[in-house]
PDB file of C-alpha atoms in Angstrom:
ATOM      1  CA  LEU A   1      22.167  11.191  -0.797  1.00  0.00           C
ATOM      2  CA  TYR A   2      21.925  14.111   1.653  1.00  0.00           C
ATOM      3  CA  PRO A   3      24.482  16.770   2.602  1.00  0.00           C
ATOM      4  CA  THR A   4      23.757  16.443   6.341  1.00  0.00           C
ATOM      5  CA  ILE A   5      22.070  13.802   8.498  1.00  0.00           C
ATOM      6  CA  GLU A   6      19.456  16.355   9.573  1.00  0.00           C
ATOM      7  CA  ASP A   7      18.182  16.498   5.971  1.00  0.00           C
ATOM      8  CA  ARG A   8      16.732  12.988   6.212  1.00  0.00           C
ATOM      9  CA  PRO A   9      14.532  11.991   9.163  1.00  0.00           C
ATOM     10  CA  PHE A  10      14.507   8.322  10.162  1.00  0.00           C
ATOM     11  CA  ASP A  11      12.956   5.998  12.730  1.00  0.00           C
ATOM     12  CA  ASP A  12      15.777   3.503  12.815  1.00  0.00           C
ATOM     13  CA  ILE A  13      19.158   2.909  11.253  1.00  0.00           C
ATOM     14  CA  ASP A  14      19.295  -0.076   8.904  1.00  0.00           C
ATOM     15  CA  VAL A  15      22.783  -1.557   8.561  1.00  0.00           C
ATOM     16  CA  LEU A  16      23.194  -4.186   5.863  1.00  0.00           C
ATOM     17  CA  VAL A  17      26.095  -6.570   6.535  1.00  0.00           C
ATOM     18  CA  ARG A  18      27.250  -9.907   5.183  1.00  0.00           C
ATOM     19  CA  SER A  19      25.468 -12.712   7.040  1.00  0.00           C
ATOM     20  CA  ASP A  20      28.860 -14.052   8.178  1.00  0.00           C
ATOM     21  CA  ASP A  21      29.626 -10.665   9.785  1.00  0.00           C
ATOM     22  CA  LEU A  22      26.456 -10.271  11.883  1.00  0.00           C
ATOM     23  CA  ASP A  23      28.040 -11.896  14.925  1.00  0.00           C
ATOM     24  CA  ARG A  24      31.145  -9.705  14.562  1.00  0.00           C
ATOM     25  CA  ALA A  25      29.154  -6.466  14.136  1.00  0.00           C
ATOM     26  CA  GLY A  26      27.138  -6.937  17.344  1.00  0.00           C
ATOM     27  CA  PRO A  27      30.068  -6.503  19.766  1.00  0.00           C
ATOM     28  CA  VAL A  28      30.983  -3.268  17.980  1.00  0.00           C
ATOM     29  CA  LEU A  29      27.522  -1.880  18.756  1.00  0.00           C
ATOM     30  CA  GLY A  30      27.742  -3.281  22.294  1.00  0.00           C
ATOM     31  CA  GLY A  31      31.008  -1.407  22.785  1.00  0.00           C
ATOM     32  CA  LEU A  32      29.238   1.806  21.760  1.00  0.00           C
ATOM     33  CA  GLY A  33      26.587   1.365  24.466  1.00  0.00           C
ATOM     34  CA  TYR A  34      23.908  -0.431  22.437  1.00  0.00           C
ATOM     35  CA  ARG A  35      22.026  -3.452  23.774  1.00  0.00           C
ATOM     36  CA  ARG A  36      20.530  -6.172  21.565  1.00  0.00           C
ATOM     37  CA  THR A  37      16.787  -6.358  22.133  1.00  0.00           C
ATOM     38  CA  ASN A  38      15.749  -8.826  19.454  1.00  0.00           C
ATOM     39  CA  SER A  39      17.188 -11.312  16.969  1.00  0.00           C
ATOM     40  CA  THR A  40      14.924 -12.776  14.312  1.00  0.00           C
ATOM     41  CA  GLN A  41      15.385 -15.215  11.451  1.00  0.00           C
ATOM     42  CA  ARG A  42      13.440 -13.688   8.560  1.00  0.00           C
ATOM     43  CA  GLY A  43      13.064 -13.965   4.825  1.00  0.00           C
ATOM     44  CA  ALA A  44      15.452 -16.226   2.990  1.00  0.00           C
ATOM     45  CA  VAL A  45      17.292 -19.078   4.664  1.00  0.00           C
ATOM     46  CA  GLY A  46      20.154 -17.689   6.749  1.00  0.00           C
ATOM     47  CA  SER A  47      18.722 -14.163   6.768  1.00  0.00           C
ATOM     48  CA  ARG A  48      18.699 -12.494  10.184  1.00  0.00           C
ATOM     49  CA  LEU A  49      17.739  -9.177  11.729  1.00  0.00           C
ATOM     50  CA  ASP A  50      19.211  -8.057  15.066  1.00  0.00           C
ATOM     51  CA  GLU A  51      17.707  -4.989  16.748  1.00  0.00           C
ATOM     52  CA  TRP A  52      19.954  -2.900  19.008  1.00  0.00           C
ATOM     53  CA  ILE A  53      18.912   0.059  21.149  1.00  0.00           C
ATOM     54  CA  LEU A  54      21.014   2.755  22.742  1.00  0.00           C
ATOM     55  CA  ASP A  55      20.061   2.589  26.422  1.00  0.00           C
ATOM     56  CA  ARG A  56      20.569   6.246  27.203  1.00  0.00           C
ATOM     57  CA  GLU A  57      18.418   7.330  24.231  1.00  0.00           C
ATOM     58  CA  GLN A  58      15.565   4.872  23.774  1.00  0.00           C
ATOM     59  CA  ARG A  59      14.708   6.381  20.407  1.00  0.00           C
ATOM     60  CA  VAL A  60      17.894   5.256  18.650  1.00  0.00           C
ATOM     61  CA  VAL A  61      17.396   1.783  17.147  1.00  0.00           C
ATOM     62  CA  VAL A  62      19.954   0.081  14.918  1.00  0.00           C
ATOM     63  CA  GLU A  63      18.873  -2.892  12.827  1.00  0.00           C
ATOM     64  CA  LEU A  64      21.741  -5.124  11.752  1.00  0.00           C
ATOM     65  CA  GLN A  65      20.487  -7.245   8.900  1.00  0.00           C
ATOM     66  CA  SER A  66      21.890  -9.682   6.410  1.00  0.00           C
ATOM     67  CA  GLU A  67      19.137  -9.067   3.877  1.00  0.00           C
ATOM     68  CA  LEU A  68      17.181  -5.867   3.324  1.00  0.00           C
ATOM     69  CA  VAL A  69      13.977  -7.575   2.195  1.00  0.00           C
ATOM     70  CA  ARG A  70      12.644  -9.707   5.049  1.00  0.00           C
ATOM     71  CA  SER A  71       9.252 -10.835   3.787  1.00  0.00           C
ATOM     72  CA  ARG A  72       8.816 -14.607   3.780  1.00  0.00           C
ATOM     73  CA  THR A  73       6.584 -14.318   0.697  1.00  0.00           C
ATOM     74  CA  LEU A  74       8.880 -11.975  -1.224  1.00  0.00           C
ATOM     75  CA  GLY A  75      12.214 -13.140   0.185  1.00  0.00           C
ATOM     76  CA  ALA A  76      12.811 -15.898  -2.349  1.00  0.00           C
ATOM     77  CA  ALA A  77      12.051 -13.731  -5.375  1.00  0.00           C
ATOM     78  CA  LEU A  78      13.231 -10.334  -4.143  1.00  0.00           C
ATOM     79  CA  THR A  79      16.548 -10.049  -2.325  1.00  0.00           C
ATOM     80  CA  LEU A  80      19.145  -7.462  -1.466  1.00  0.00           C
ATOM     81  CA  THR A  81      22.153  -8.756   0.420  1.00  0.00           C
ATOM     82  CA  TYR A  82      25.361  -6.869   1.119  1.00  0.00           C
ATOM     83  CA  ASN A  83      27.142  -8.715  -1.711  1.00  0.00           C
ATOM     84  CA  GLU A  84      24.347  -7.813  -4.147  1.00  0.00           C
ATOM     85  CA  LEU A  85      24.539  -4.189  -3.000  1.00  0.00           C
ATOM     86  CA  ILE A  86      28.297  -4.158  -3.620  1.00  0.00           C
ATOM     87  CA  ALA A  87      27.771  -5.663  -7.089  1.00  0.00           C
ATOM     88  CA  ALA A  88      25.103  -3.056  -7.949  1.00  0.00           C
ATOM     89  CA  GLY A  89      27.474  -0.334  -6.777  1.00  0.00           C
ATOM     90  CA  ASN A  90      30.380  -1.650  -8.865  1.00  0.00           C
ATOM     91  CA  GLY A  91      32.303  -2.407  -5.660  1.00  0.00           C
ATOM     92  CA  HIS A  92      31.107   0.639  -3.704  1.00  0.00           C
ATOM     93  CA  PRO A  93      28.100   0.519  -1.319  1.00  0.00           C
ATOM     94  CA  GLU A  94      27.620   4.296  -1.593  1.00  0.00           C
ATOM     95  CA  ASP A  95      27.578   4.330  -5.402  1.00  0.00           C
ATOM     96  CA  ALA A  96      24.530   6.109  -6.834  1.00  0.00           C
ATOM     97  CA  ASN A  97      23.201   2.902  -8.421  1.00  0.00           C
ATOM     98  CA  ALA A  98      23.474   1.007  -5.131  1.00  0.00           C
ATOM     99  CA  LEU A  99      21.722   3.805  -3.227  1.00  0.00           C
ATOM    100  CA  LEU A 100      18.926   4.019  -5.813  1.00  0.00           C
ATOM    101  CA  LEU A 101      18.439   0.250  -5.611  1.00  0.00           C
ATOM    102  CA  VAL A 102      18.239   0.396  -1.791  1.00  0.00           C
ATOM    103  CA  ALA A 103      15.765   3.306  -1.883  1.00  0.00           C
ATOM    104  CA  ALA A 104      13.540   1.560  -4.427  1.00  0.00           C
ATOM    105  CA  MET A 105      13.549  -1.789  -2.638  1.00  0.00           C
ATOM    106  CA  HIS A 106      13.174  -0.307   0.846  1.00  0.00           C
ATOM    107  CA  GLY A 107      10.286   1.850  -0.306  1.00  0.00           C
ATOM    108  CA  ALA A 108       8.482  -0.793  -2.357  1.00  0.00           C
ATOM    109  CA  ALA A 109       9.087  -4.093  -0.594  1.00  0.00           C
ATOM    110  CA  ILE A 110       9.185  -3.012   3.042  1.00  0.00           C
ATOM    111  CA  HIS A 111       7.103   0.165   3.247  1.00  0.00           C
ATOM    112  CA  GLN A 112       4.955  -0.032   0.083  1.00  0.00           C
ATOM    113  CA  PHE A 113       5.758   3.661  -0.441  1.00  0.00           C
ATOM    114  CA  GLU A 114       3.428   4.638   2.424  1.00  0.00           C
ATOM    115  CA  ARG A 115       5.728   7.615   3.086  1.00  0.00           C
ATOM    116  CA  LEU A 116       7.182  10.074   0.614  1.00  0.00           C
ATOM    117  CA  GLN A 117      10.546   9.672   2.344  1.00  0.00           C
ATOM    118  CA  HIS A 118      11.618   6.773   0.120  1.00  0.00           C
ATOM    119  CA  LEU A 119      10.562   8.565  -3.043  1.00  0.00           C
ATOM    120  CA  VAL A 120      12.596  11.588  -1.938  1.00  0.00           C
ATOM    121  CA  ASP A 121      15.556   9.198  -1.574  1.00  0.00           C
ATOM    122  CA  VAL A 122      14.975   8.078  -5.182  1.00  0.00           C
ATOM    123  CA  LEU A 123      14.607  11.719  -6.212  1.00  0.00           C
ATOM    124  CA  GLN A 124      17.958  12.590  -4.632  1.00  0.00           C
ATOM    125  CA  ALA A 125      19.601   9.646  -6.398  1.00  0.00           C
ATOM    126  CA  VAL A 126      18.258  10.491  -9.874  1.00  0.00           C
ATOM    127  CA  ARG A 127      19.255  14.126  -9.386  1.00  0.00           C
ATOM    128  CA  GLY A 128      22.831  12.888  -9.075  1.00  0.00           C
ATOM    129  CA  THR A 129      23.582  13.842  -5.476  1.00  0.00           C
ATOM    130  CA  ALA A 130      25.632  10.639  -5.077  1.00  0.00           C
ATOM    131  CA  GLY A 131      26.976  10.628  -8.619  1.00  0.00           C
ATOM    132  CA  PRO A 132      25.664   9.502 -11.978  1.00  0.00           C
ATOM    133  CA  ILE A 133      23.209   6.640 -12.426  1.00  0.00           C
ATOM    134  CA  HIS A 134      24.461   4.032 -14.907  1.00  0.00           C
ATOM    135  CA  ILE A 135      21.301   2.582 -16.420  1.00  0.00           C
ATOM    136  CA  ASP A 136      22.841  -0.664 -17.673  1.00  0.00           C
ATOM    137  CA  ARG A 137      24.298  -1.384 -14.224  1.00  0.00           C
ATOM    138  CA  LEU A 138      21.014  -0.424 -12.557  1.00  0.00           C
ATOM    139  CA  LYS A 139      19.087  -2.768 -14.842  1.00  0.00           C
ATOM    140  CA  GLU A 140      21.546  -5.594 -14.145  1.00  0.00           C
ATOM    141  CA  GLY A 141      21.386  -4.995 -10.384  1.00  0.00           C
ATOM    142  CA  ALA A 142      17.580  -4.986 -10.532  1.00  0.00           C
ATOM    143  CA  ARG A 143      17.587  -8.189 -12.571  1.00  0.00           C
ATOM    144  CA  LEU A 144      19.971  -9.963 -10.174  1.00  0.00           C
ATOM    145  CA  THR A 145      17.963  -8.978  -7.087  1.00  0.00           C
ATOM    146  CA  GLY A 146      14.529  -9.520  -8.631  1.00  0.00           C
ATOM    147  CA  SER A 147      13.744  -5.845  -8.110  1.00  0.00           C
ATOM    148  CA  THR A 148      12.965  -4.722 -11.668  1.00  0.00           C
ATOM    149  CA  LEU A 149       9.367  -3.942 -10.702  1.00  0.00           C
ATOM    150  CA  PRO A 150      10.237  -2.058  -7.468  1.00  0.00           C
ATOM    151  CA  VAL A 151      12.877   0.002  -9.293  1.00  0.00           C
ATOM    152  CA  GLN A 152      10.473   0.765 -12.136  1.00  0.00           C
ATOM    153  CA  ALA A 153       7.700   1.677  -9.697  1.00  0.00           C
ATOM    154  CA  ALA A 154      10.046   3.924  -7.708  1.00  0.00           C
ATOM    155  CA  LEU A 155      11.182   5.757 -10.833  1.00  0.00           C
ATOM    156  CA  ASP A 156       7.620   6.094 -12.189  1.00  0.00           C
ATOM    157  CA  LEU A 157       6.245   7.342  -8.848  1.00  0.00           C
ATOM    158  CA  THR A 158       9.129   9.782  -8.415  1.00  0.00           C
ATOM    159  CA  ALA A 159       8.613  11.151 -11.921  1.00  0.00           C
ATOM    160  CA  ALA A 160       4.865  11.553 -11.333  1.00  0.00           C
ATOM    161  CA  MET A 161       5.024  12.945  -7.790  1.00  0.00           C
ATOM    162  CA  PHE A 162       7.814  15.448  -8.331  1.00  0.00           C
ATOM    163  CA  SER A 163       7.611  16.099 -12.082  1.00  0.00           C
ATOM    164  CA  GLU A 164      11.299  15.282 -12.119  1.00  0.00           C
ATOM    165  CA  PRO A 165      12.709  15.041 -15.667  1.00  0.00           C
ATOM    166  CA  ALA A 166      15.685  12.932 -14.514  1.00  0.00           C
ATOM    167  CA  ALA A 167      13.342  10.309 -12.999  1.00  0.00           C
ATOM    168  CA  ARG A 168      11.120  10.316 -16.085  1.00  0.00           C
ATOM    169  CA  GLU A 169      14.142   9.916 -18.373  1.00  0.00           C
ATOM    170  CA  ARG A 170      15.625   7.046 -16.353  1.00  0.00           C
ATOM    171  CA  SER A 171      12.227   5.406 -16.019  1.00  0.00           C
ATOM    172  CA  ALA A 172      11.773   5.379 -19.792  1.00  0.00           C
ATOM    173  CA  ILE A 173      15.287   3.990 -20.321  1.00  0.00           C
ATOM    174  CA  ALA A 174      15.036   1.415 -17.526  1.00  0.00           C
ATOM    175  CA  ARG A 175      11.624   0.148 -18.619  1.00  0.00           C
ATOM    176  CA  CYS A 176      11.821  -3.492 -19.502  1.00  0.00           C
ATOM    177  CA  PRO A 177       9.230  -4.988 -21.795  1.00  0.00           C
ATOM    178  CA  ARG A 178       6.733  -7.191 -20.026  1.00  0.00           C
ATOM    179  CA  PRO A 179       6.783 -10.873 -20.878  1.00  0.00           C
ATOM    180  CA  SER A 180       4.031 -11.819 -23.305  1.00  0.00           C
TER     181      SER A 180
END
Protein backbone atom coordinates (compact mmCIF):
# COMPACT_ATOMS: atom_id res chain seq x y z
CA LEU A 1 0.00 0.00 0.00
CA TYR A 2 3.02 2.32 0.35
CA PRO A 3 5.82 3.13 -2.10
CA THR A 4 8.54 2.80 0.57
CA ILE A 5 8.70 1.19 4.01
CA GLU A 6 9.47 4.59 5.55
CA ASP A 7 5.98 5.79 4.54
CA ARG A 8 4.32 3.54 7.12
CA PRO A 9 5.54 3.50 10.73
CA PHE A 10 5.03 0.30 12.71
CA ASP A 11 5.71 -1.16 16.15
CA ASP A 12 6.02 -4.75 15.05
CA ILE A 13 5.87 -6.83 11.91
CA ASP A 14 2.87 -9.16 11.72
CA VAL A 15 3.46 -12.18 9.49
CA LEU A 16 0.41 -14.31 8.77
CA VAL A 17 1.29 -17.92 7.87
CA ARG A 18 -0.59 -21.19 7.58
CA SER A 19 -0.78 -22.85 11.00
CA ASP A 20 1.07 -25.88 9.58
CA ASP A 21 3.96 -23.59 8.55
CA LEU A 22 4.57 -21.85 11.89
CA ASP A 23 7.17 -24.40 12.96
CA ARG A 24 8.93 -24.12 9.58
CA ALA A 25 8.94 -20.29 9.59
CA GLY A 26 10.64 -20.01 12.99
CA PRO A 27 14.02 -21.45 11.92
CA VAL A 28 14.07 -18.98 9.02
CA LEU A 29 13.82 -16.09 11.49
CA GLY A 30 16.36 -17.80 13.76
CA GLY A 31 18.78 -17.97 10.83
CA LEU A 32 18.37 -14.21 10.37
CA GLY A 33 19.40 -13.52 13.97
CA TYR A 34 15.96 -13.41 15.60
CA ARG A 35 15.22 -15.14 18.90
CA ARG A 36 11.77 -16.41 19.91
CA THR A 37 10.66 -14.69 23.10
CA ASN A 38 7.09 -15.93 23.41
CA SER A 39 4.69 -18.50 21.97
CA THR A 40 1.01 -18.25 22.83
CA GLN A 41 -2.09 -20.23 21.90
CA ARG A 42 -4.75 -17.59 21.23
CA GLY A 43 -8.13 -17.20 19.63
CA ALA A 44 -9.52 -20.15 17.74
CA VAL A 45 -8.41 -23.71 18.36
CA GLY A 46 -4.99 -24.26 16.78
CA SER A 47 -4.27 -20.54 16.49
CA ARG A 48 -0.81 -19.50 17.68
CA LEU A 49 1.30 -16.37 17.93
CA ASP A 50 5.10 -16.57 18.17
CA GLU A 51 7.01 -13.39 19.00
CA TRP A 52 10.58 -13.05 17.71
CA ILE A 53 13.03 -10.25 18.48
CA LEU A 54 16.20 -9.24 16.70
CA ASP A 55 18.83 -9.31 19.44
CA ARG A 56 21.02 -6.57 18.05
CA GLU A 57 18.05 -4.19 17.66
CA GLN A 58 15.62 -4.74 20.52
CA ARG A 59 12.99 -2.63 18.78
CA VAL A 60 12.41 -5.03 15.89
CA VAL A 61 9.68 -7.54 16.81
CA VAL A 62 8.24 -10.06 14.36
CA GLU A 63 4.96 -11.77 15.22
CA LEU A 64 4.42 -15.03 13.36
CA GLN A 65 0.74 -15.84 13.61
CA SER A 66 -1.66 -18.35 12.18
CA GLU A 67 -4.68 -16.11 12.66
CA LEU A 68 -4.77 -12.32 12.58
CA VAL A 69 -7.64 -11.97 15.05
CA ARG A 70 -6.57 -13.41 18.41
CA SER A 71 -9.41 -12.45 20.72
CA ARG A 72 -10.97 -15.42 22.51
CA THR A 73 -14.35 -13.66 22.43
CA LEU A 74 -14.18 -12.65 18.77
CA GLY A 75 -12.07 -15.53 17.47
CA ALA A 76 -14.95 -17.88 16.75
CA ALA A 77 -17.01 -15.31 14.86
CA LEU A 78 -14.26 -13.18 13.31
CA THR A 79 -11.29 -14.88 11.68
CA LEU A 80 -8.57 -14.14 9.18
CA THR A 81 -6.24 -17.01 8.43
CA TYR A 82 -3.66 -17.17 5.65
CA ASN A 83 -5.98 -19.33 3.53
CA GLU A 84 -8.83 -16.83 3.98
CA LEU A 85 -6.47 -14.00 3.03
CA ILE A 86 -5.45 -15.85 -0.13
CA ALA A 87 -9.12 -16.46 -1.00
CA ALA A 88 -9.98 -12.76 -0.47
CA GLY A 89 -7.05 -11.83 -2.69
CA ASN A 90 -8.09 -14.21 -5.47
CA GLY A 91 -4.90 -16.22 -4.91
CA HIS A 92 -2.64 -13.25 -4.16
CA PRO A 93 -1.91 -12.06 -0.58
CA GLU A 94 -0.96 -8.58 -1.84
CA ASP A 95 -4.15 -8.09 -3.85
CA ALA A 96 -5.95 -4.84 -3.01
CA ASN A 97 -8.98 -6.68 -1.61
CA ALA A 98 -6.80 -8.80 0.67
CA LEU A 99 -4.90 -5.74 1.92
CA LEU A 100 -8.13 -3.81 2.55
CA LEU A 101 -9.53 -6.77 4.49
CA VAL A 102 -6.35 -6.98 6.62
CA ALA A 103 -6.38 -3.22 7.30
CA ALA A 104 -10.05 -3.25 8.30
CA MET A 105 -9.76 -6.29 10.55
CA HIS A 106 -6.46 -5.24 12.11
CA GLY A 107 -7.81 -1.78 12.82
CA ALA A 108 -11.23 -2.85 14.12
CA ALA A 109 -10.70 -6.16 15.89
CA ILE A 110 -7.22 -5.71 17.33
CA HIS A 111 -6.74 -1.96 17.76
CA GLN A 112 -10.34 -0.65 17.77
CA PHE A 113 -9.11 2.12 15.45
CA GLU A 114 -7.30 3.83 18.35
CA ARG A 115 -4.73 5.08 15.81
CA LEU A 116 -5.31 6.69 12.44
CA GLN A 117 -2.64 4.40 11.00
CA HIS A 118 -5.12 1.64 10.13
CA LEU A 119 -7.55 4.07 8.54
CA VAL A 120 -4.70 5.44 6.43
CA ASP A 121 -4.06 1.84 5.33
CA VAL A 122 -7.73 1.61 4.28
CA LEU A 123 -7.42 5.00 2.59
CA GLN A 124 -4.42 3.81 0.57
CA ALA A 125 -6.30 0.67 -0.46
CA VAL A 126 -9.45 2.48 -1.63
CA ARG A 127 -7.32 4.98 -3.53
CA GLY A 128 -6.05 2.04 -5.57
CA THR A 129 -2.38 2.04 -4.59
CA ALA A 130 -2.38 -1.78 -4.67
CA GLY A 131 -4.81 -2.08 -7.56
CA PRO A 132 -8.57 -1.96 -7.93
CA ILE A 133 -10.98 -3.06 -5.21
CA HIS A 134 -13.50 -5.63 -6.46
CA ILE A 135 -16.58 -5.04 -4.32
CA ASP A 136 -18.18 -8.45 -4.89
CA ARG A 137 -14.96 -10.21 -3.86
CA LEU A 138 -14.55 -7.88 -0.88
CA LYS A 139 -18.10 -8.60 0.26
CA GLU A 140 -17.54 -12.35 -0.11
CA GLY A 141 -14.24 -12.19 1.78
CA ALA A 142 -15.91 -10.19 4.56
CA ARG A 143 -18.78 -12.67 4.71
CA LEU A 144 -16.44 -15.68 4.89
CA THR A 145 -14.31 -14.16 7.66
CA GLY A 146 -17.20 -12.66 9.63
CA SER A 147 -15.75 -9.20 9.06
CA THR A 148 -18.64 -7.43 7.31
CA LEU A 149 -19.01 -5.01 10.23
CA PRO A 150 -15.26 -4.24 10.57
CA VAL A 151 -14.96 -3.66 6.81
CA GLN A 152 -18.05 -1.44 6.80
CA ALA A 153 -16.80 0.49 9.83
CA ALA A 154 -13.36 0.95 8.25
CA LEU A 155 -14.85 2.27 5.02
CA ASP A 156 -17.31 4.56 6.84
CA LEU A 157 -14.62 5.95 9.17
CA THR A 158 -12.20 6.46 6.28
CA ALA A 159 -14.85 8.29 4.27
CA ALA A 160 -15.73 10.52 7.24
CA MET A 161 -12.19 11.20 8.47
CA PHE A 162 -10.60 11.93 5.11
CA SER A 163 -13.59 13.02 3.01
CA GLU A 164 -12.42 10.42 0.54
CA PRO A 165 -14.91 9.89 -2.32
CA ALA A 166 -13.50 6.42 -3.12
CA ALA A 167 -14.14 5.24 0.47
CA ARG A 168 -17.62 6.76 0.49
CA GLU A 169 -18.46 5.11 -2.84
CA ARG A 170 -17.21 1.68 -1.76
CA SER A 171 -18.90 2.02 1.61
CA ALA A 172 -22.26 2.67 -0.05
CA ILE A 173 -21.78 -0.27 -2.43
CA ALA A 174 -20.48 -2.64 0.25
CA ARG A 175 -23.24 -1.82 2.72
CA CYS A 176 -25.22 -4.90 3.52
CA PRO A 177 -28.74 -4.55 4.83
CA ARG A 178 -29.07 -5.32 8.50
CA PRO A 179 -31.11 -8.37 9.44
CA SER A 180 -34.60 -7.46 10.59
